[in-house]
Coordinates of C-alpha atoms in Angstrom, one line a residue:
Chain A
X1 CA 40.1 252.5 -18.9
X2 CA 41.0 249.2 -16.8
X3 CA 39.7 246.0 -18.6
X4 CA 37.5 243.9 -16.5
X5 CA 37.4 240.9 -19.0
X6 CA 40.1 239.8 -21.7
X7 CA 39.0 237.2 -24.3
X8 CA 42.2 235.9 -26.2
X9 CA 41.9 233.7 -29.0
X10 CA 38.9 231.8 -27.9
X11 CA 37.3 228.9 -29.7
X12 CA 34.4 226.6 -29.1
X13 CA 34.6 223.3 -30.8
X14 CA 31.7 220.7 -30.5
X15 CA 33.2 217.7 -32.6
X16 CA 33.3 218.8 -36.2
X17 CA 31.4 222.0 -35.4
X18 CA 33.4 225.2 -34.6
X19 CA 30.8 227.4 -32.7
X20 CA 33.5 230.1 -31.8
X21 CA 36.5 230.7 -33.8
X22 CA 39.7 232.5 -32.5
X23 CA 37.7 235.3 -30.7
X24 CA 39.7 238.1 -29.0
X25 CA 38.2 240.9 -27.1
X26 CA 38.7 243.3 -24.3
X27 CA 35.6 244.7 -22.2
X28 CA 36.6 247.7 -20.1
X29 CA 34.8 248.1 -16.7
X30 CA 31.6 250.0 -16.8
X31 CA 31.3 249.4 -20.6
X32 CA 27.9 248.2 -22.1
X33 CA 28.6 245.9 -24.7
X34 CA 26.2 244.4 -27.1
X35 CA 26.7 241.0 -29.0
X36 CA 24.6 240.8 -32.4
X37 CA 24.6 238.3 -34.8
X38 CA 22.2 235.9 -36.7
X39 CA 21.0 232.5 -35.0
X40 CA 23.8 230.1 -35.1
X41 CA 26.5 232.9 -35.0
X42 CA 27.7 231.7 -31.6
X43 CA 26.3 234.8 -29.6
X44 CA 25.0 232.6 -26.5
X45 CA 28.1 230.5 -26.7
X46 CA 30.6 233.3 -26.2
X47 CA 28.1 234.7 -23.6
X48 CA 28.1 231.2 -21.8
X49 CA 31.9 231.0 -21.8
X50 CA 32.0 234.8 -20.4
X51 CA 29.6 233.8 -17.7
X52 CA 31.5 230.6 -16.9
X53 CA 28.4 228.4 -17.7
X54 CA 30.7 226.8 -20.4
X55 CA 34.3 226.4 -20.7
X56 CA 36.1 227.2 -23.9
X57 CA 38.1 224.5 -26.2
X58 CA 41.0 227.0 -26.7
X59 CA 42.2 230.2 -25.8
X60 CA 42.1 232.2 -22.4
X61 CA 39.6 234.5 -20.6
X62 CA 40.6 236.6 -17.7
X63 CA 38.2 238.1 -15.4
X64 CA 39.4 241.1 -13.3
X65 CA 42.8 239.8 -13.5
X66 CA 41.9 236.3 -12.7
X67 CA 42.7 233.5 -15.5
X68 CA 39.5 231.6 -15.8
X69 CA 40.9 228.6 -17.7
X70 CA 43.1 227.7 -14.5
X71 CA 39.8 227.1 -12.4
X72 CA 37.9 223.9 -12.0
X73 CA 34.1 223.4 -12.0
X74 CA 34.1 224.5 -8.5
X75 CA 36.0 227.6 -9.0
X76 CA 33.9 228.5 -12.1
X77 CA 30.9 228.0 -9.9
X78 CA 32.5 230.4 -7.3
X79 CA 32.8 232.9 -10.0
X80 CA 29.3 232.7 -11.2
X81 CA 28.3 233.1 -7.6
X82 CA 30.7 236.1 -6.9
X83 CA 31.2 238.2 -10.0
X84 CA 28.4 237.3 -12.7
X85 CA 24.8 238.4 -12.6
X86 CA 22.8 236.3 -15.3
X87 CA 19.5 237.6 -17.1
X88 CA 17.8 234.9 -19.5
X89 CA 15.5 235.4 -22.2
X90 CA 13.3 232.8 -20.5
X91 CA 13.5 234.2 -17.2
X92 CA 14.1 230.7 -15.4
X93 CA 12.6 231.6 -12.4
X94 CA 12.0 228.9 -9.7
X95 CA 8.1 228.3 -10.3
X96 CA 7.1 227.5 -6.6
X97 CA 9.0 230.3 -4.8
X98 CA 7.6 233.9 -4.7
X99 CA 9.2 236.9 -6.6
X100 CA 11.1 237.8 -3.2
X101 CA 12.0 234.2 -2.6
X102 CA 13.4 234.1 -6.2
X103 CA 15.9 237.0 -5.5
X104 CA 16.6 235.4 -2.1
X105 CA 17.7 232.3 -3.8
X106 CA 20.9 234.1 -5.2
X107 CA 21.6 235.5 -1.9
X108 CA 21.4 232.2 -0.3
X109 CA 23.9 230.4 -2.8
X110 CA 25.9 233.8 -2.4
X111 CA 26.2 234.2 1.4
X112 CA 23.3 234.7 3.4
X113 CA 19.9 235.9 3.0
X114 CA 18.6 239.3 3.7
X115 CA 14.8 239.7 3.1
X116 CA 14.7 243.5 3.4
X117 CA 17.8 243.8 0.9
X118 CA 16.0 241.4 -1.6
X119 CA 12.6 243.4 -1.1
X120 CA 14.7 246.7 -2.0
X121 CA 16.1 245.0 -5.0
X122 CA 12.7 244.3 -6.1
X123 CA 11.7 247.9 -5.3
X124 CA 14.3 249.0 -7.7
X125 CA 12.7 247.2 -10.5
X126 CA 9.3 248.4 -9.6
X127 CA 8.0 245.0 -8.2
X128 CA 7.9 245.6 -4.5
X129 CA 4.3 245.0 -4.1
X130 CA 4.2 242.0 -6.3
X131 CA 7.0 240.5 -4.0
X132 CA 4.5 237.7 -2.9
X133 CA 3.6 236.6 -6.1
X134 CA 4.5 233.4 -7.6
X135 CA 6.1 233.6 -11.4
X136 CA 2.9 232.0 -12.7
X137 CA 1.2 235.4 -11.4
X138 CA 3.3 237.6 -13.0
X139 CA 3.5 239.0 -16.4
X140 CA 6.3 238.3 -18.7
X141 CA 7.7 241.8 -18.1
X142 CA 7.5 241.2 -14.4
X143 CA 9.2 238.0 -14.5
X144 CA 12.0 239.5 -16.3
X145 CA 12.1 242.2 -13.8
X146 CA 12.4 239.6 -10.9
X147 CA 15.4 238.0 -13.1
X148 CA 17.2 241.4 -13.4
X149 CA 16.8 242.0 -9.4
X150 CA 18.0 238.5 -8.9
X151 CA 21.0 238.9 -11.2
X152 CA 21.9 242.3 -9.3
X153 CA 21.3 241.4 -5.8
X154 CA 25.0 240.2 -4.9
X155 CA 26.4 243.3 -6.6
X156 CA 28.0 241.4 -9.7
X157 CA 31.1 242.9 -11.6
X158 CA 29.4 241.6 -14.8
X159 CA 25.9 241.8 -15.9
X160 CA 25.2 239.2 -18.7
X161 CA 21.8 239.3 -20.4
X162 CA 20.8 236.8 -23.2
X163 CA 18.1 238.4 -25.2
X164 CA 16.8 240.1 -22.3
X165 CA 13.7 241.6 -24.2
X166 CA 13.3 238.6 -26.6
X167 CA 10.0 237.6 -25.0
X168 CA 8.6 241.1 -23.9
X169 CA 6.2 243.4 -25.5
X170 CA 7.2 247.0 -26.4
X171 CA 6.3 248.7 -23.1
X172 CA 8.0 245.9 -21.0
X173 CA 10.9 246.0 -23.1
X174 CA 11.5 249.9 -22.8
X175 CA 11.0 249.3 -18.8
X176 CA 13.6 246.7 -19.0
X177 CA 16.0 248.9 -21.1
X178 CA 15.5 251.7 -18.7
X179 CA 16.8 249.4 -15.6
X180 CA 19.7 248.3 -17.6
X181 CA 20.5 252.1 -18.5
X182 CA 20.4 252.8 -14.6
X183 CA 22.5 250.1 -13.9
X184 CA 24.9 251.2 -16.6
X185 CA 24.9 254.8 -15.4
X186 CA 25.6 253.2 -12.0
X187 CA 29.0 252.0 -13.4
X188 CA 27.9 248.3 -14.0
X189 CA 29.6 246.3 -16.9
X190 CA 26.9 245.2 -19.1
X191 CA 27.1 242.5 -22.0
X192 CA 23.7 242.0 -23.8
X193 CA 23.4 239.3 -26.4
X194 CA 20.8 240.5 -28.9
X195 CA 19.0 240.0 -32.1
X196 CA 17.5 243.4 -32.1
X197 CA 19.1 246.6 -33.3
X198 CA 16.8 248.7 -31.2
X199 CA 18.1 247.0 -28.1
X200 CA 21.9 247.2 -29.2
X201 CA 21.6 250.7 -30.0
X202 CA 21.6 251.5 -26.3
X203 CA 25.2 249.9 -25.8
X204 CA 28.3 251.6 -26.0
X205 CA 29.9 249.0 -28.1
X206 CA 28.5 246.6 -30.5
X207 CA 30.2 243.3 -32.0
X208 CA 29.1 241.2 -34.5
X209 CA 29.3 237.5 -34.8
X210 CA 28.9 235.3 -37.9
X211 CA 29.3 231.5 -38.2
X212 CA 31.4 231.7 -35.1
X213 CA 33.8 234.7 -36.1
X214 CA 33.8 238.3 -34.9
X215 CA 33.1 240.0 -38.1
X216 CA 32.6 243.8 -36.5
X217 CA 33.3 245.6 -33.4
X218 CA 31.9 249.2 -33.4
X219 CA 32.7 251.5 -30.7
X220 CA 29.7 254.0 -30.2
X221 CA 29.6 257.1 -27.7
X222 CA 26.5 257.2 -25.8
X223 CA 22.8 257.0 -27.0
X224 CA 23.1 260.0 -29.4
X225 CA 25.3 258.0 -31.6
X226 CA 23.8 254.8 -30.7
X227 CA 21.0 254.9 -33.2
X228 CA 23.2 255.4 -36.3
X229 CA 25.7 252.8 -35.2
X230 CA 22.7 250.4 -34.5
X231 CA 21.6 250.8 -38.1
X232 CA 25.5 250.2 -39.4
X233 CA 25.3 247.2 -37.0
X234 CA 21.9 245.9 -38.5
X235 CA 23.5 246.1 -42.0
X236 CA 26.6 244.4 -40.7
X237 CA 24.3 241.3 -39.3
X238 CA 22.5 241.4 -42.6
X239 CA 25.1 241.6 -44.9
X240 CA 26.9 238.7 -46.7
X241 CA 30.6 239.7 -45.6
X242 CA 33.0 238.5 -48.5
X243 CA 36.0 239.5 -46.4
X244 CA 35.1 236.7 -43.7
X245 CA 37.3 233.7 -44.6
X246 CA 35.2 230.4 -44.7
X247 CA 36.7 227.4 -43.4
X248 CA 35.2 224.5 -45.5
X249 CA 36.2 222.0 -42.7
X250 CA 34.0 223.7 -40.0
X251 CA 30.4 223.3 -40.4
X252 CA 27.6 225.5 -39.4
X253 CA 27.8 226.7 -35.9
X254 CA 25.9 225.4 -32.9
X255 CA 22.6 227.3 -32.5
X256 CA 23.3 230.5 -30.0
Chain B
X1 CA 25.9 232.5 13.1
X2 CA 22.9 234.5 12.6
X3 CA 23.4 234.2 8.8
X4 CA 23.9 230.5 9.0
X5 CA 20.6 230.5 11.0
X6 CA 18.6 232.6 8.6
X7 CA 20.1 230.5 5.7
X8 CA 18.8 227.6 7.5
X9 CA 15.4 229.1 7.9
X10 CA 15.5 229.8 4.0
X11 CA 16.4 226.3 3.3
X12 CA 13.3 225.1 5.1
X13 CA 11.0 227.6 3.7
X14 CA 12.3 226.6 0.2
X15 CA 11.7 222.8 1.1
X16 CA 8.3 223.7 2.3
X17 CA 7.3 225.9 -0.5
X18 CA 8.4 223.2 -2.8
X19 CA 6.2 220.6 -1.0
X20 CA 3.2 222.8 -0.6
X21 CA 3.2 224.6 -4.1
X22 CA 4.3 221.7 -6.2
X23 CA 1.4 219.6 -4.4
X24 CA 0.3 217.6 -7.5
X25 CA 3.7 216.5 -8.4
X26 CA 5.0 215.6 -4.9
X27 CA 1.4 214.2 -4.0
X28 CA 2.4 211.0 -6.2
X29 CA 5.6 210.5 -4.5
X30 CA 4.1 211.2 -0.9
X31 CA 1.3 208.6 -1.5
X32 CA 3.9 206.1 -2.7
X33 CA 6.0 206.5 0.4
X34 CA 2.9 206.6 2.7
X35 CA 1.5 203.3 1.0
X36 CA 5.0 201.9 1.6
X37 CA 5.0 202.9 5.4
X38 CA 1.3 201.6 5.7
X39 CA 2.2 198.3 4.3
X40 CA 5.5 198.0 6.5
X41 CA 3.9 199.2 9.8
X42 CA 0.8 197.1 9.0
X43 CA 2.5 194.0 8.3
X44 CA 5.2 194.2 11.0
X45 CA 2.5 195.0 13.5
X46 CA 0.7 191.9 12.2
X47 CA 3.7 189.8 12.4
X48 CA 4.0 191.1 15.9
X49 CA 0.6 190.5 17.0
X50 CA -0.4 187.4 15.1
X51 CA 1.8 185.1 17.4
X52 CA -0.1 186.3 20.4
X53 CA -3.4 186.0 18.8
X54 CA -2.8 182.5 17.3
X55 CA -1.7 181.6 20.7
X56 CA -4.7 182.5 22.2
X57 CA -6.6 180.7 19.4
X58 CA -4.6 177.6 20.2
X59 CA -5.5 177.5 23.7
X60 CA -8.9 176.5 22.5
X61 CA -7.2 173.2 21.6
X62 CA -6.9 172.4 25.0
X63 CA -4.2 172.1 27.8
X64 CA -0.7 172.4 27.0
X65 CA 0.8 171.1 30.1
X66 CA -0.2 168.2 32.3
X67 CA 0.7 167.6 36.2
X68 CA 0.8 164.2 37.6
X69 CA 2.4 162.2 40.4
X70 CA 5.9 161.9 39.9
X71 CA 6.7 158.2 38.9
X72 CA 3.1 157.8 37.9
X73 CA 2.3 156.0 40.9
X74 CA -0.2 157.6 43.5
X75 CA -2.1 160.6 43.7
X76 CA -1.6 164.4 44.0
X77 CA -2.5 166.2 47.0
X78 CA -4.5 169.5 47.1
X79 CA -1.2 171.1 48.7
X80 CA 0.8 170.2 45.6
X81 CA -2.0 171.5 43.4
X82 CA -1.4 174.7 45.2
X83 CA 2.3 174.7 45.0
X84 CA 1.9 174.1 41.2
X85 CA -0.5 177.0 40.8
X86 CA 2.1 179.2 42.7
X87 CA 5.0 178.2 40.4
X88 CA 2.8 178.9 37.3
X89 CA 3.4 182.4 35.7
X90 CA 0.4 184.7 36.5
X91 CA 0.4 186.2 32.8
X92 CA -0.6 183.6 30.3
X93 CA -2.1 181.2 32.6
X94 CA -5.5 180.7 31.1
X95 CA -6.7 177.9 33.7
X96 CA -5.6 175.2 35.8
X97 CA -8.0 172.3 36.3
X98 CA -7.8 169.5 38.8
X99 CA -9.1 165.9 37.8
X100 CA -10.1 163.0 40.1
X101 CA -11.1 159.8 38.6
X102 CA -13.2 157.2 40.2
X103 CA -14.8 154.0 39.0
X104 CA -18.5 154.1 39.7
X105 CA -21.6 152.2 38.4
X106 CA -24.9 153.1 37.5
X107 CA -27.6 150.2 37.3
X108 CA -24.9 147.7 37.5
X109 CA -23.1 149.0 34.5
X110 CA -19.3 150.4 35.3
X111 CA -18.4 153.9 34.3
X112 CA -15.4 156.2 34.8
X113 CA -16.6 159.4 37.1
X114 CA -14.2 162.4 36.9
X115 CA -14.3 165.0 39.6
X116 CA -13.1 168.3 38.3
X117 CA -14.0 172.2 38.4
X118 CA -16.4 173.0 35.9
X119 CA -15.2 176.7 35.9
X120 CA -11.6 175.8 34.9
X121 CA -12.7 173.2 32.7
X122 CA -14.3 175.8 30.5
X123 CA -11.2 177.7 30.5
X124 CA -8.7 175.0 29.5
X125 CA -10.9 172.9 27.3
X126 CA -12.9 175.5 25.4
X127 CA -13.5 172.9 22.6
X128 CA -16.0 170.8 24.9
X129 CA -19.4 171.0 23.2
X130 CA -22.3 170.5 25.7
X131 CA -25.9 170.1 25.0
X132 CA -28.1 171.1 27.8
X133 CA -26.3 173.2 30.4
X134 CA -23.3 173.2 32.8
X135 CA -23.8 172.0 36.1
X136 CA -24.8 174.8 38.5
X137 CA -24.9 172.8 41.9
X138 CA -23.3 169.7 43.6
X139 CA -26.0 167.3 42.2
X140 CA -25.5 168.3 38.7
X141 CA -23.4 166.3 36.4
X142 CA -22.1 166.3 32.7
X143 CA -22.5 162.8 31.0
X144 CA -20.3 161.9 27.8
X145 CA -22.2 161.4 24.6
X146 CA -21.5 157.7 24.7
X147 CA -23.0 157.5 28.0
X148 CA -25.9 159.2 27.2
X149 CA -26.4 156.9 24.2
X150 CA -26.0 154.0 26.3
X151 CA -28.2 154.9 29.1
X152 CA -30.8 157.0 27.3
X153 CA -30.3 159.8 29.8
X154 CA -30.9 163.4 28.6
X155 CA -30.3 166.7 30.2
X156 CA -32.7 166.9 33.5
X157 CA -32.8 163.1 33.9
X158 CA -31.7 161.7 37.3
X159 CA -28.8 159.3 37.3
X160 CA -28.3 156.8 40.3
X161 CA -24.4 156.3 40.9
X162 CA -22.8 153.9 43.3
X163 CA -19.5 152.4 44.0
X164 CA -16.8 151.7 46.8
X165 CA -14.0 154.0 48.1
X166 CA -10.3 153.0 48.8
X167 CA -11.5 151.7 52.0
X168 CA -14.0 149.3 50.3
X169 CA -16.8 151.3 51.8
X170 CA -19.9 151.3 49.9
X171 CA -21.6 154.8 48.6
X172 CA -24.5 155.5 46.6
X173 CA -26.0 158.7 45.2
X174 CA -28.6 160.0 43.0
X175 CA -27.4 162.9 40.7
X176 CA -29.1 164.9 37.9
X177 CA -27.8 165.2 34.4
X178 CA -27.4 168.7 33.6
X179 CA -25.7 168.4 30.1
X180 CA -24.4 166.1 27.6
X181 CA -20.6 166.7 26.7
X182 CA -19.1 165.6 23.3
X183 CA -15.4 165.9 22.5
X184 CA -14.8 163.3 20.0
X185 CA -12.3 161.9 22.6
X186 CA -12.4 159.9 25.5
X187 CA -14.3 162.4 27.5
X188 CA -17.5 161.0 25.5
X189 CA -17.3 158.1 27.8
X190 CA -17.2 159.8 31.1
X191 CA -19.2 161.0 33.8
X192 CA -18.1 164.8 35.2
X193 CA -19.1 165.9 38.2
X194 CA -17.9 168.8 40.6
X195 CA -14.8 168.0 42.7
X196 CA -16.6 168.5 45.7
X197 CA -19.5 166.6 44.8
X198 CA -17.1 163.6 44.2
X199 CA -15.4 164.0 47.8
X200 CA -18.9 164.2 49.3
X201 CA -19.9 161.0 47.6
X202 CA -16.9 159.0 48.0
X203 CA -16.1 160.3 51.7
X204 CA -12.6 161.0 50.3
X205 CA -11.2 164.4 50.0
X206 CA -7.9 166.1 49.2
X207 CA -6.5 164.0 46.5
X208 CA -6.4 164.4 42.8
X209 CA -5.3 162.1 39.8
X210 CA -3.8 165.2 37.6
X211 CA -4.2 168.5 36.8
X212 CA -4.1 170.2 33.4
X213 CA -2.8 173.9 32.6
X214 CA -3.3 176.1 29.7
X215 CA -0.8 178.6 29.3
X216 CA -0.6 181.3 26.6
X217 CA 2.4 182.9 24.9
X218 CA 4.8 180.6 26.6
X219 CA 5.7 178.4 23.7
X220 CA 8.3 180.5 22.1
X221 CA 12.0 180.0 23.2
X222 CA 11.3 176.7 25.0
X223 CA 9.0 178.8 27.8
X224 CA 6.9 175.8 28.5
X225 CA 10.0 173.7 29.1
X226 CA 11.2 176.3 31.6
X227 CA 8.0 176.5 33.3
X228 CA 7.9 172.6 33.6
X229 CA 11.4 172.9 35.3
X230 CA 10.2 175.6 37.8
X231 CA 6.9 173.5 38.6
X232 CA 9.3 170.3 39.2
X233 CA 11.4 172.4 41.8
X234 CA 8.4 174.1 43.3
X235 CA 6.2 171.2 44.0
X236 CA 8.3 168.1 44.9
X237 CA 6.5 164.9 43.9
X238 CA 4.9 166.8 40.8
X239 CA 5.8 165.7 37.4
X240 CA 4.9 168.4 34.7
X241 CA 4.6 167.2 31.2
X242 CA 4.4 169.1 28.3
X243 CA 1.5 168.3 25.9
X244 CA 3.8 168.0 22.7
X245 CA 0.9 167.2 20.3
X246 CA -0.5 170.8 21.1
X247 CA 2.6 172.8 21.8
X248 CA 4.9 171.4 18.9
X249 CA 2.3 171.9 16.5
X250 CA 1.3 175.3 17.6
X251 CA 5.2 176.2 17.4
X252 CA 5.2 174.8 14.1
X253 CA 2.3 176.7 12.7
X254 CA 3.4 179.9 14.5
X255 CA 6.9 179.9 13.3
X256 CA 5.8 179.2 9.6
X257 CA 3.0 181.7 9.6
X258 CA 5.6 184.3 11.1
X259 CA 8.2 183.4 8.4
X260 CA 5.6 183.7 5.8
X261 CA 4.6 187.1 7.2
X262 CA 8.1 188.4 7.4
X263 CA 8.8 187.2 3.6
X264 CA 5.6 188.9 2.3
X265 CA 6.6 192.2 4.3
X266 CA 10.2 191.9 2.6
X267 CA 8.7 191.3 -0.9
X268 CA 6.0 194.3 -0.4
X269 CA 8.9 196.5 1.0
X270 CA 11.0 195.8 -1.9
X271 CA 8.4 196.4 -4.5
X272 CA 7.4 199.7 -2.7
X273 CA 10.9 200.9 -2.4
X274 CA 11.4 200.3 -6.2
X275 CA 7.9 202.5 -6.7
X276 CA 9.4 205.2 -4.5
X277 CA 12.6 205.1 -6.0
X278 CA 11.1 205.3 -9.7
X279 CA 8.6 207.9 -8.4
X280 CA 11.5 210.4 -6.8
X281 CA 13.7 209.6 -9.9
X282 CA 10.9 211.2 -12.0
X283 CA 10.3 214.0 -9.7
X284 CA 14.2 214.8 -9.7
X285 CA 14.4 214.5 -13.3
X286 CA 11.7 216.7 -14.0
X287 CA 13.4 219.5 -12.2
X288 CA 16.8 219.4 -14.0
X289 CA 16.0 223.1 -15.3
X290 CA 15.8 224.2 -11.8
X291 CA 18.9 222.4 -10.8
X292 CA 20.6 223.8 -13.9
X293 CA 19.3 227.3 -12.8
X294 CA 20.6 227.0 -9.1
X295 CA 24.2 226.0 -10.6
X296 CA 24.0 228.9 -12.8
X297 CA 23.4 231.1 -9.7
X298 CA 26.6 229.6 -7.9
X299 CA 25.4 226.6 -6.4
X300 CA 27.7 223.6 -5.5
X301 CA 26.7 220.2 -6.8
X302 CA 26.9 219.2 -3.2
X303 CA 24.8 221.8 -2.0
X304 CA 22.0 220.9 -4.4
X305 CA 22.3 217.4 -3.8
X306 CA 21.8 218.3 -0.1
X307 CA 18.6 220.3 -0.9
X308 CA 17.1 217.5 -2.8
X309 CA 18.1 214.8 -0.2
X310 CA 16.6 217.2 2.5
X311 CA 13.3 217.3 0.3
X312 CA 13.5 213.6 0.2
X313 CA 14.0 213.4 4.0
X314 CA 11.0 215.6 4.7
X315 CA 8.9 213.5 2.2
X316 CA 9.7 210.7 4.0
X317 CA 8.8 211.7 7.3
X318 CA 5.7 213.1 6.2
X319 CA 4.7 209.9 4.3
X320 CA 6.1 207.8 7.1
X321 CA 3.7 209.5 9.6
X322 CA 0.8 209.2 7.3
X323 CA 1.6 205.5 6.8
X324 CA 2.2 204.8 10.5
X325 CA -1.4 205.9 11.3
X326 CA -2.9 204.3 8.3
X327 CA -1.0 201.0 9.0
X328 CA -2.0 200.7 12.5
X329 CA -5.6 201.1 11.1
X330 CA -4.9 198.3 8.7
X331 CA -3.5 196.1 11.1
X332 CA -6.1 196.6 13.5
X333 CA -8.7 196.1 10.6
X334 CA -7.1 192.7 9.7
X335 CA -6.8 191.8 13.2
X336 CA -10.5 192.4 13.8
X337 CA -11.7 190.9 10.8
X338 CA -9.4 187.7 11.0
X339 CA -9.6 187.1 14.7
X340 CA -12.3 188.9 15.8
X341 CA -10.3 190.6 18.3
X342 CA -8.5 194.2 18.3
X343 CA -4.9 194.2 18.3
X344 CA -2.7 196.0 20.9
X345 CA -1.6 199.1 19.2
X346 CA 1.8 199.2 18.3
X347 CA 2.9 202.7 19.0
X348 CA 6.6 201.8 19.4
X349 CA 6.6 200.8 15.8
X350 CA 5.5 204.5 14.8
X351 CA 9.3 206.0 15.2
X352 CA 10.5 202.7 13.4
X353 CA 8.5 203.3 10.5
X354 CA 9.0 207.1 10.0
X355 CA 12.7 206.4 10.2
X356 CA 12.7 203.4 7.7
X357 CA 10.2 205.6 5.3
X358 CA 13.1 208.6 5.8
X359 CA 15.8 206.2 4.7
X360 CA 13.9 204.7 1.8
X361 CA 13.1 208.2 0.5
X362 CA 16.7 209.4 1.0
X363 CA 18.1 206.4 -0.7
X364 CA 15.7 206.6 -3.3
X365 CA 16.8 210.0 -4.0
X366 CA 20.3 209.3 -4.1
X367 CA 21.0 207.8 -7.6
X368 CA 18.7 210.4 -9.7
X369 CA 20.2 213.3 -7.6
X370 CA 23.7 212.3 -8.2
X371 CA 23.1 212.0 -11.9
X372 CA 21.1 215.2 -12.0
X373 CA 23.6 217.4 -10.2
X374 CA 25.9 216.5 -12.9
X375 CA 24.0 218.6 -15.8
X376 CA 25.6 221.5 -17.5
X377 CA 23.7 224.6 -16.6
X378 CA 24.1 225.9 -20.0
X379 CA 22.7 223.1 -21.6
X380 CA 19.9 222.7 -19.4
X381 CA 18.9 226.2 -19.4
X382 CA 18.9 226.3 -23.2
X383 CA 16.3 223.8 -23.0
X384 CA 18.1 220.9 -24.5

């Protein structure tokens, strides 16, 4: 399978803090990858680097054959616009725009707005009837679905979701996971950052970070095996791994 | 082309949504800009109008140009008076009053009688205080306050006058005192009668000693000097003299007042601009997360900056329009309460004010926007 993203020896250093340490990873096209780990393990830092929201201190990233390290801020902005779909835990919708307009914002910065296409995207996440509502008039689950519709509207190569169900109740969490499943079935490459094993169990592959280091990389094969793996992953997250080398010069990683 | 048009439409939709749905936030900025525009238009309108208003006020201090026979010897003819009238500008001419002086006696006491046009005197010398009434017929006269005290005459009293004309022919006539005039000047010692009455009494017609003109709004830029030159050319034998006591003090007061008003306008405008800039800075900085989100979605810095500047421009235009209307009302109110006259509506100032407000709002946005677009989206979206 062709790799969509190659991460080679990536480190992120903030002064005396080493948020990520020598991470290497290949993400094949169409794979659903879950990144797990405790708070401060570097999950969000890794996701920000993968989403071109931040630039690594060391190492190299390749997205669909393009070396990201060679790109300046404008090039990274273009990559975010063209190839990345971002789903945030806090939704980050523009408060004064309706659900429909929030989706159209992504179209506006990408190429050109198309209201019917934006409405279709909302329909796919079950929100066509709430298109004219402001974020303040939507529930958390509905806001997250608007955020997903916005992430998908430009057909990104890579969907990055940072704790997508972190602020949702069980019913909404199920609904969001169903949407991600459908995307995965349609061939989308998805990277989900999560604390929750029940979210990670849906993924094809789960990696675990701790203190900025990759301590586990487990390939699962569909949902039938996902549960067992997620449990294993849960153990991996909780376990104090003696085999991970601690560098005394590196302090605790920046919060993820 | 269609795409860029629909994108422009969406930009406008975003801007209007931002203005309409973030009312409480943007109202502060809008009020700031509107107040600035009100003050700007109000003061500029007053700066523009006050010289006119004051010029009108100054006319109550009397004539600002006197016409006499060139060389100071001899009298003016009625033909020369008409030539002077024709040479004076139609607009701004408050009045042109003829004066003819004759020596008369009343009960053997000599006085100076002045033949004039009471209708014109009331225009060129509005400061005359008349007790009783103004003469309404040819027998009616005004006597100066000093004359009234010396003779004991009051309004309604008869007054016998006699004298000799230039041919030494004796004349006498009984007149009636219509009113007593007091000016605090030489007029208090004169007896005023209609020019026609004087001509009938003396048997000599068609001559004058001088004429006075009151000209409004001609003092700026050496206007009176130019008029004086025109009169000299148009009416040979006439010397047109500017009453410098009035015109120069008028010039001085007007120029000082106008300078003061422009200074106040500048100071108020500067303070308003600082307030608007501070408000806009707060409004922009409050939206750092939105800026971070837009950048995360792939917006370039320049595009985000343009959006915020367009929003500032829209605020400036709306605030400028509101402020223009309020400013005109403010200037009108000041003009009416101070001068008792409404000012001419300075509608031509409205587009200038809107333009100035738009520039101020955009300039005020420049610094905060240029700083805000540099935010790292990852940092802002994390809430740091």
